[in-house]
């Protein structure tokens, strides 16, 4: 696999990785956005095969056992998420610019297997803004919010492991910066 065409986007929970990815999916068709497998239940509006492959734990662990995952992790101590290796290999083989939007544990695994990939850290403008985004999203219970904030503190401390930081102060601007980093022109 030519890892140079793979970009990994990671960052703390609720920083807006999903929003930036969605914006890229809608506005930059030349970016091939990896669709992860997850054991999490779909949120309202999420479609199987578009936002995630929603699989049960049995299917997920089968993918892991068969070494079909490029990386995988249990995120927030709860659900499993992983990148299916063959889908990324095929996209790279087809000359696509590949974007993986994954958590920090996954990013570290990709660094082991694809050290030439580009590692991008999406940072919030401030800690207060990150807390505001997490609470404001309203999709998690108070317990879950607390759990995710604890994870976010650890994730913020990992910024120096990345090649470059993009501040998500504005979604279209951050997306544009990311796409430019990937070597793609704006549409
Ligand atoms: P959510 O449940 O809010 O969609 O995602 C929770 C977290 O899982 C996010 O931080 C997201 O980046 C991460 N995630 C999504 N897909 C993958 C994946 O394939 N691998 C890993 N390691 N993390 C993922």
PDB file of C-alpha atoms and ligand atoms in Angstrom:
ATOM      1  CA  UNK A   1       0.000   0.000   0.000  1.00  0.00           C
ATOM      2  CA  UNK A   2       1.297   3.482  -0.829  1.00  0.00           C
ATOM      3  CA  UNK A   3       0.806   5.069   2.529  1.00  0.00           C
ATOM      4  CA  UNK A   4       1.587   8.549   1.201  1.00  0.00           C
ATOM      5  CA  UNK A   5      -1.985   8.780  -0.076  1.00  0.00           C
ATOM      6  CA  UNK A   6      -3.462   8.037   3.347  1.00  0.00           C
ATOM      7  CA  UNK A   7      -4.298  10.824   5.788  1.00  0.00           C
ATOM      8  CA  UNK A   8      -5.380  10.102   9.353  1.00  0.00           C
ATOM      9  CA  UNK A   9      -7.592  12.644  11.111  1.00  0.00           C
ATOM     10  CA  UNK A  10      -7.796  12.263  14.872  1.00  0.00           C
ATOM     11  CA  UNK A  11      -8.506  14.550  17.790  1.00  0.00           C
ATOM     12  CA  UNK A  12     -10.462  14.706  21.009  1.00  0.00           C
ATOM     13  CA  UNK A  13     -14.060  13.662  21.305  1.00  0.00           C
ATOM     14  CA  UNK A  14     -16.615  16.282  20.225  1.00  0.00           C
ATOM     15  CA  UNK A  15     -13.995  18.442  18.498  1.00  0.00           C
ATOM     16  CA  UNK A  16     -16.023  18.014  15.321  1.00  0.00           C
ATOM     17  CA  UNK A  17     -14.148  15.271  13.451  1.00  0.00           C
ATOM     18  CA  UNK A  18     -17.468  13.831  12.305  1.00  0.00           C
ATOM     19  CA  UNK A  19     -18.772  17.233  11.199  1.00  0.00           C
ATOM     20  CA  UNK A  20     -15.589  17.997   9.266  1.00  0.00           C
ATOM     21  CA  UNK A  21     -15.745  14.516   7.674  1.00  0.00           C
ATOM     22  CA  UNK A  22     -19.388  14.992   6.711  1.00  0.00           C
ATOM     23  CA  UNK A  23     -18.548  18.364   5.187  1.00  0.00           C
ATOM     24  CA  UNK A  24     -15.748  16.759   3.199  1.00  0.00           C
ATOM     25  CA  UNK A  25     -18.025  13.909   2.070  1.00  0.00           C
ATOM     26  CA  UNK A  26     -20.577  16.456   0.814  1.00  0.00           C
ATOM     27  CA  UNK A  27     -18.190  18.966  -0.748  1.00  0.00           C
ATOM     28  CA  UNK A  28     -15.018  17.174  -1.792  1.00  0.00           C
ATOM     29  CA  UNK A  29     -15.915  14.022  -3.765  1.00  0.00           C
ATOM     30  CA  UNK A  30     -12.250  13.506  -4.651  1.00  0.00           C
ATOM     31  CA  UNK A  31     -11.542  12.533  -1.039  1.00  0.00           C
ATOM     32  CA  UNK A  32     -12.220   8.883  -0.336  1.00  0.00           C
ATOM     33  CA  UNK A  33     -13.572   8.822   3.194  1.00  0.00           C
ATOM     34  CA  UNK A  34     -13.162   5.474   4.899  1.00  0.00           C
ATOM     35  CA  UNK A  35     -16.371   3.923   6.285  1.00  0.00           C
ATOM     36  CA  UNK A  36     -15.586   2.253   9.604  1.00  0.00           C
ATOM     37  CA  UNK A  37     -17.239  -0.781  11.124  1.00  0.00           C
ATOM     38  CA  UNK A  38     -18.735  -0.267  14.569  1.00  0.00           C
ATOM     39  CA  UNK A  39     -20.729  -2.162  17.157  1.00  0.00           C
ATOM     40  CA  UNK A  40     -22.499   1.079  18.173  1.00  0.00           C
ATOM     41  CA  UNK A  41     -26.191   1.505  17.391  1.00  0.00           C
ATOM     42  CA  UNK A  42     -26.974   4.005  14.609  1.00  0.00           C
ATOM     43  CA  UNK A  43     -27.953   7.522  15.680  1.00  0.00           C
ATOM     44  CA  UNK A  44     -31.010   9.071  14.011  1.00  0.00           C
ATOM     45  CA  UNK A  45     -30.187   9.824  10.383  1.00  0.00           C
ATOM     46  CA  UNK A  46     -27.131   7.582  10.202  1.00  0.00           C
ATOM     47  CA  UNK A  47     -27.121   5.116   7.328  1.00  0.00           C
ATOM     48  CA  UNK A  48     -25.489   1.712   7.198  1.00  0.00           C
ATOM     49  CA  UNK A  49     -22.645   1.710   4.677  1.00  0.00           C
ATOM     50  CA  UNK A  50     -22.526   5.523   4.520  1.00  0.00           C
ATOM     51  CA  UNK A  51     -21.619   6.732   7.998  1.00  0.00           C
ATOM     52  CA  UNK A  52     -20.582   3.350   9.369  1.00  0.00           C
ATOM     53  CA  UNK A  53     -21.022  -0.326   8.751  1.00  0.00           C
ATOM     54  CA  UNK A  54     -23.179  -1.139  11.756  1.00  0.00           C
ATOM     55  CA  UNK A  55     -22.223  -4.674  12.705  1.00  0.00           C
ATOM     56  CA  UNK A  56     -22.885  -6.802  15.764  1.00  0.00           C
ATOM     57  CA  UNK A  57     -20.083  -7.723  18.170  1.00  0.00           C
ATOM     58  CA  UNK A  58     -19.839 -11.202  16.644  1.00  0.00           C
ATOM     59  CA  UNK A  59     -19.213  -9.913  13.105  1.00  0.00           C
ATOM     60  CA  UNK A  60     -16.827  -7.270  14.450  1.00  0.00           C
ATOM     61  CA  UNK A  61     -14.693  -9.812  16.281  1.00  0.00           C
ATOM     62  CA  UNK A  62     -14.719 -12.066  13.255  1.00  0.00           C
ATOM     63  CA  UNK A  63     -13.181  -9.188  11.253  1.00  0.00           C
ATOM     64  CA  UNK A  64     -10.546  -8.730  13.978  1.00  0.00           C
ATOM     65  CA  UNK A  65      -9.786 -12.456  14.241  1.00  0.00           C
ATOM     66  CA  UNK A  66      -9.385 -12.731  10.463  1.00  0.00           C
ATOM     67  CA  UNK A  67      -6.900  -9.841  10.548  1.00  0.00           C
ATOM     68  CA  UNK A  68      -9.236  -7.857   8.304  1.00  0.00           C
ATOM     69  CA  UNK A  69      -8.829  -4.671  10.378  1.00  0.00           C
ATOM     70  CA  UNK A  70      -6.138  -2.120   9.556  1.00  0.00           C
ATOM     71  CA  UNK A  71      -6.741  -0.805  13.066  1.00  0.00           C
ATOM     72  CA  UNK A  72      -9.462  -1.072  15.639  1.00  0.00           C
ATOM     73  CA  UNK A  73     -10.219   0.129  19.153  1.00  0.00           C
ATOM     74  CA  UNK A  74     -12.779   0.175  21.908  1.00  0.00           C
ATOM     75  CA  UNK A  75     -13.666   3.873  22.143  1.00  0.00           C
ATOM     76  CA  UNK A  76     -14.868   5.506  25.377  1.00  0.00           C
ATOM     77  CA  UNK A  77     -14.689   2.090  27.017  1.00  0.00           C
ATOM     78  CA  UNK A  78     -17.848   1.091  25.259  1.00  0.00           C
ATOM     79  CA  UNK A  79     -18.199   0.296  21.562  1.00  0.00           C
ATOM     80  CA  UNK A  80     -15.694  -1.106  19.088  1.00  0.00           C
ATOM     81  CA  UNK A  81     -14.711   0.774  15.928  1.00  0.00           C
ATOM     82  CA  UNK A  82     -12.385  -0.341  13.174  1.00  0.00           C
ATOM     83  CA  UNK A  83     -11.128   0.316   9.656  1.00  0.00           C
ATOM     84  CA  UNK A  84     -11.514  -2.576   7.229  1.00  0.00           C
ATOM     85  CA  UNK A  85      -8.117  -3.066   5.612  1.00  0.00           C
ATOM     86  CA  UNK A  86      -9.312  -4.242   2.177  1.00  0.00           C
ATOM     87  CA  UNK A  87     -11.495  -1.163   1.598  1.00  0.00           C
ATOM     88  CA  UNK A  88      -8.520   1.126   2.216  1.00  0.00           C
ATOM     89  CA  UNK A  89      -6.181  -1.029   0.107  1.00  0.00           C
ATOM     90  CA  UNK A  90      -8.633  -0.944  -2.802  1.00  0.00           C
ATOM     91  CA  UNK A  91      -9.068   2.823  -2.587  1.00  0.00           C
ATOM     92  CA  UNK A  92      -5.305   3.386  -2.532  1.00  0.00           C
ATOM     93  CA  UNK A  93      -4.854   0.962  -5.438  1.00  0.00           C
ATOM     94  CA  UNK A  94      -7.437   2.994  -7.365  1.00  0.00           C
ATOM     95  CA  UNK A  95      -5.377   6.142  -6.850  1.00  0.00           C
ATOM     96  CA  UNK A  96      -7.716   7.710  -4.300  1.00  0.00           C
ATOM     97  CA  UNK A  97      -6.711  10.167  -1.615  1.00  0.00           C
ATOM     98  CA  UNK A  98      -7.860   8.329   1.493  1.00  0.00           C
ATOM     99  CA  UNK A  99      -9.037   9.931   4.724  1.00  0.00           C
ATOM    100  CA  UNK A 100      -9.408   7.936   7.947  1.00  0.00           C
ATOM    101  CA  UNK A 101     -11.344   9.676  10.711  1.00  0.00           C
ATOM    102  CA  UNK A 102     -10.487   7.577  13.747  1.00  0.00           C
ATOM    103  CA  UNK A 103      -9.648   7.856  17.431  1.00  0.00           C
ATOM    104  CA  UNK A 104      -6.202   8.265  18.931  1.00  0.00           C
ATOM    105  CA  UNK A 105      -5.667   4.565  19.703  1.00  0.00           C
ATOM    106  CA  UNK A 106      -6.433   3.755  16.067  1.00  0.00           C
ATOM    107  CA  UNK A 107      -4.144   6.543  14.817  1.00  0.00           C
ATOM    108  CA  UNK A 108      -1.274   5.058  16.831  1.00  0.00           C
ATOM    109  CA  UNK A 109      -1.872   1.640  15.268  1.00  0.00           C
ATOM    110  CA  UNK A 110      -1.880   3.120  11.764  1.00  0.00           C
ATOM    111  CA  UNK A 111       1.407   4.856  12.579  1.00  0.00           C
ATOM    112  CA  UNK A 112       2.895   1.412  13.241  1.00  0.00           C
ATOM    113  CA  UNK A 113       1.680  -0.125   9.970  1.00  0.00           C
ATOM    114  CA  UNK A 114       1.679   2.955   7.699  1.00  0.00           C
ATOM    115  CA  UNK A 115       4.359   5.293   9.059  1.00  0.00           C
ATOM    116  CA  UNK A 116       4.344   7.316   5.818  1.00  0.00           C
ATOM    117  CA  UNK A 117       0.712   8.284   6.233  1.00  0.00           C
ATOM    118  CA  UNK A 118      -0.034  11.905   7.141  1.00  0.00           C
ATOM    119  CA  UNK A 119      -1.229  12.355  10.726  1.00  0.00           C
ATOM    120  CA  UNK A 120      -3.476  15.353  11.350  1.00  0.00           C
ATOM    121  CA  UNK A 121      -4.701  16.446  14.775  1.00  0.00           C
ATOM    122  CA  UNK A 122      -7.994  18.334  14.864  1.00  0.00           C
ATOM    123  CA  UNK A 123      -7.930  20.646  17.885  1.00  0.00           C
ATOM    124  CA  UNK A 124     -10.686  22.719  19.506  1.00  0.00           C
ATOM    125  CA  UNK A 125     -10.199  26.497  19.765  1.00  0.00           C
ATOM    126  CA  UNK A 126     -10.186  26.022  23.578  1.00  0.00           C
ATOM    127  CA  UNK A 127     -11.039  23.514  26.322  1.00  0.00           C
ATOM    128  CA  UNK A 128     -14.210  25.469  27.215  1.00  0.00           C
ATOM    129  CA  UNK A 129     -15.358  25.304  23.629  1.00  0.00           C
ATOM    130  CA  UNK A 130     -14.760  21.541  23.578  1.00  0.00           C
ATOM    131  CA  UNK A 131     -16.905  21.100  26.707  1.00  0.00           C
ATOM    132  CA  UNK A 132     -19.599  23.303  25.175  1.00  0.00           C
ATOM    133  CA  UNK A 133     -19.634  21.197  21.989  1.00  0.00           C
ATOM    134  CA  UNK A 134     -19.840  17.932  23.900  1.00  0.00           C
ATOM    135  CA  UNK A 135     -22.710  19.070  26.133  1.00  0.00           C
ATOM    136  CA  UNK A 136     -24.455  20.917  23.296  1.00  0.00           C
ATOM    137  CA  UNK A 137     -24.523  17.859  21.056  1.00  0.00           C
ATOM    138  CA  UNK A 138     -27.086  16.356  23.417  1.00  0.00           C
ATOM    139  CA  UNK A 139     -26.645  12.823  22.130  1.00  0.00           C
ATOM    140  CA  UNK A 140     -25.010  11.405  25.275  1.00  0.00           C
ATOM    141  CA  UNK A 141     -26.204  10.928  28.850  1.00  0.00           C
ATOM    142  CA  UNK A 142     -24.498  12.905  31.638  1.00  0.00           C
ATOM    143  CA  UNK A 143     -22.469   9.808  32.574  1.00  0.00           C
ATOM    144  CA  UNK A 144     -21.378   9.318  29.002  1.00  0.00           C
ATOM    145  CA  UNK A 145     -20.468  13.020  28.656  1.00  0.00           C
ATOM    146  CA  UNK A 146     -18.264  12.741  31.739  1.00  0.00           C
ATOM    147  CA  UNK A 147     -16.610   9.613  30.395  1.00  0.00           C
ATOM    148  CA  UNK A 148     -15.925  11.295  27.052  1.00  0.00           C
ATOM    149  CA  UNK A 149     -14.479  14.421  28.698  1.00  0.00           C
ATOM    150  CA  UNK A 150     -12.026  12.237  30.625  1.00  0.00           C
ATOM    151  CA  UNK A 151     -11.004  10.610  27.339  1.00  0.00           C
ATOM    152  CA  UNK A 152     -10.726  14.048  25.687  1.00  0.00           C
ATOM    153  CA  UNK A 153      -8.172  15.238  28.269  1.00  0.00           C
ATOM    154  CA  UNK A 154      -5.881  12.325  27.400  1.00  0.00           C
ATOM    155  CA  UNK A 155      -6.473  12.838  23.693  1.00  0.00           C
ATOM    156  CA  UNK A 156      -5.556  16.550  23.846  1.00  0.00           C
ATOM    157  CA  UNK A 157      -2.225  15.649  25.417  1.00  0.00           C
ATOM    158  CA  UNK A 158      -1.328  13.598  22.325  1.00  0.00           C
ATOM    159  CA  UNK A 159      -1.206  16.522  19.900  1.00  0.00           C
ATOM    160  CA  UNK A 160       2.605  16.432  19.645  1.00  0.00           C
ATOM    161  CA  UNK A 161       2.470  12.893  18.192  1.00  0.00           C
ATOM    162  CA  UNK A 162       0.917  14.327  15.034  1.00  0.00           C
ATOM    163  CA  UNK A 163       2.527  15.878  11.942  1.00  0.00           C
ATOM    164  CA  UNK A 164       0.211  18.869  11.881  1.00  0.00           C
ATOM    165  CA  UNK A 165      -2.611  20.476  13.866  1.00  0.00           C
ATOM    166  CA  UNK A 166      -5.728  22.008  12.369  1.00  0.00           C
ATOM    167  CA  UNK A 167      -7.900  24.122  14.684  1.00  0.00           C
ATOM    168  CA  UNK A 168     -11.589  23.472  14.124  1.00  0.00           C
ATOM    169  CA  UNK A 169     -12.748  27.047  14.608  1.00  0.00           C
ATOM    170  CA  UNK A 170     -14.939  26.909  11.518  1.00  0.00           C
ATOM    171  CA  UNK A 171     -15.922  23.679   9.753  1.00  0.00           C
ATOM    172  CA  UNK A 172     -15.601  24.756   6.065  1.00  0.00           C
ATOM    173  CA  UNK A 173     -12.283  26.483   6.809  1.00  0.00           C
ATOM    174  CA  UNK A 174     -10.867  23.491   8.694  1.00  0.00           C
ATOM    175  CA  UNK A 175     -12.063  21.128   5.955  1.00  0.00           C
ATOM    176  CA  UNK A 176     -10.442  23.298   3.299  1.00  0.00           C
ATOM    177  CA  UNK A 177      -7.145  23.272   5.200  1.00  0.00           C
ATOM    178  CA  UNK A 178      -7.303  19.495   5.503  1.00  0.00           C
ATOM    179  CA  UNK A 179      -8.094  18.946   1.837  1.00  0.00           C
ATOM    180  CA  UNK A 180      -5.239  21.270   0.830  1.00  0.00           C
ATOM    181  CA  UNK A 181      -2.909  19.263   3.096  1.00  0.00           C
ATOM    182  CA  UNK A 182      -4.006  16.116   1.300  1.00  0.00           C
ATOM    183  CA  UNK A 183      -2.793  17.680  -1.924  1.00  0.00           C
ATOM    184  CA  UNK A 184      -6.241  18.200  -3.411  1.00  0.00           C
ATOM    185  CA  UNK A 185      -7.430  21.417  -4.962  1.00  0.00           C
ATOM    186  CA  UNK A 186     -10.633  23.136  -3.892  1.00  0.00           C
ATOM    187  CA  UNK A 187     -13.635  22.536  -6.126  1.00  0.00           C
TER     188      UNK A 187
HETATM  189  P1  LIG B   1     -19.070   8.290  17.276  1.00  0.00           P
HETATM  190  O1  LIG B   1     -19.648   7.169  18.072  1.00  0.00           O
HETATM  191  O2  LIG B   1     -19.327   9.641  17.918  1.00  0.00           O
HETATM  192  O3  LIG B   1     -19.472   8.232  15.811  1.00  0.00           O
HETATM  193  O4  LIG B   1     -17.491   8.101  17.273  1.00  0.00           O
HETATM  194  C1  LIG B   1     -16.810   7.940  18.441  1.00  0.00           C
HETATM  195  C2  LIG B   1     -15.323   7.917  18.164  1.00  0.00           C
HETATM  196  O5  LIG B   1     -14.949   6.769  17.410  1.00  0.00           O
HETATM  197  C3  LIG B   1     -14.789   9.127  17.393  1.00  0.00           C
HETATM  198  O6  LIG B   1     -13.693   9.649  18.124  1.00  0.00           O
HETATM  199  C4  LIG B   1     -14.311   8.524  16.089  1.00  0.00           C
HETATM  200  O7  LIG B   1     -13.178   9.207  15.591  1.00  0.00           O
HETATM  201  C5  LIG B   1     -13.946   7.124  16.491  1.00  0.00           C
HETATM  202  N1  LIG B   1     -13.910   6.207  15.365  1.00  0.00           N
HETATM  203  C6  LIG B   1     -14.777   6.155  14.326  1.00  0.00           C
HETATM  204  N2  LIG B   1     -14.418   5.202  13.470  1.00  0.00           N
HETATM  205  C7  LIG B   1     -13.281   4.638  13.948  1.00  0.00           C
HETATM  206  C8  LIG B   1     -12.413   3.598  13.496  1.00  0.00           C
HETATM  207  O8  LIG B   1     -12.595   2.985  12.456  1.00  0.00           O
HETATM  208  N3  LIG B   1     -11.364   3.295  14.279  1.00  0.00           N
HETATM  209  C9  LIG B   1     -11.100   3.939  15.445  1.00  0.00           C
HETATM  210  N4  LIG B   1     -10.018   3.590  16.125  1.00  0.00           N
HETATM  211  N5  LIG B   1     -11.884   4.933  15.905  1.00  0.00           N
HETATM  212  C10 LIG B   1     -12.971   5.277  15.160  1.00  0.00           C
END
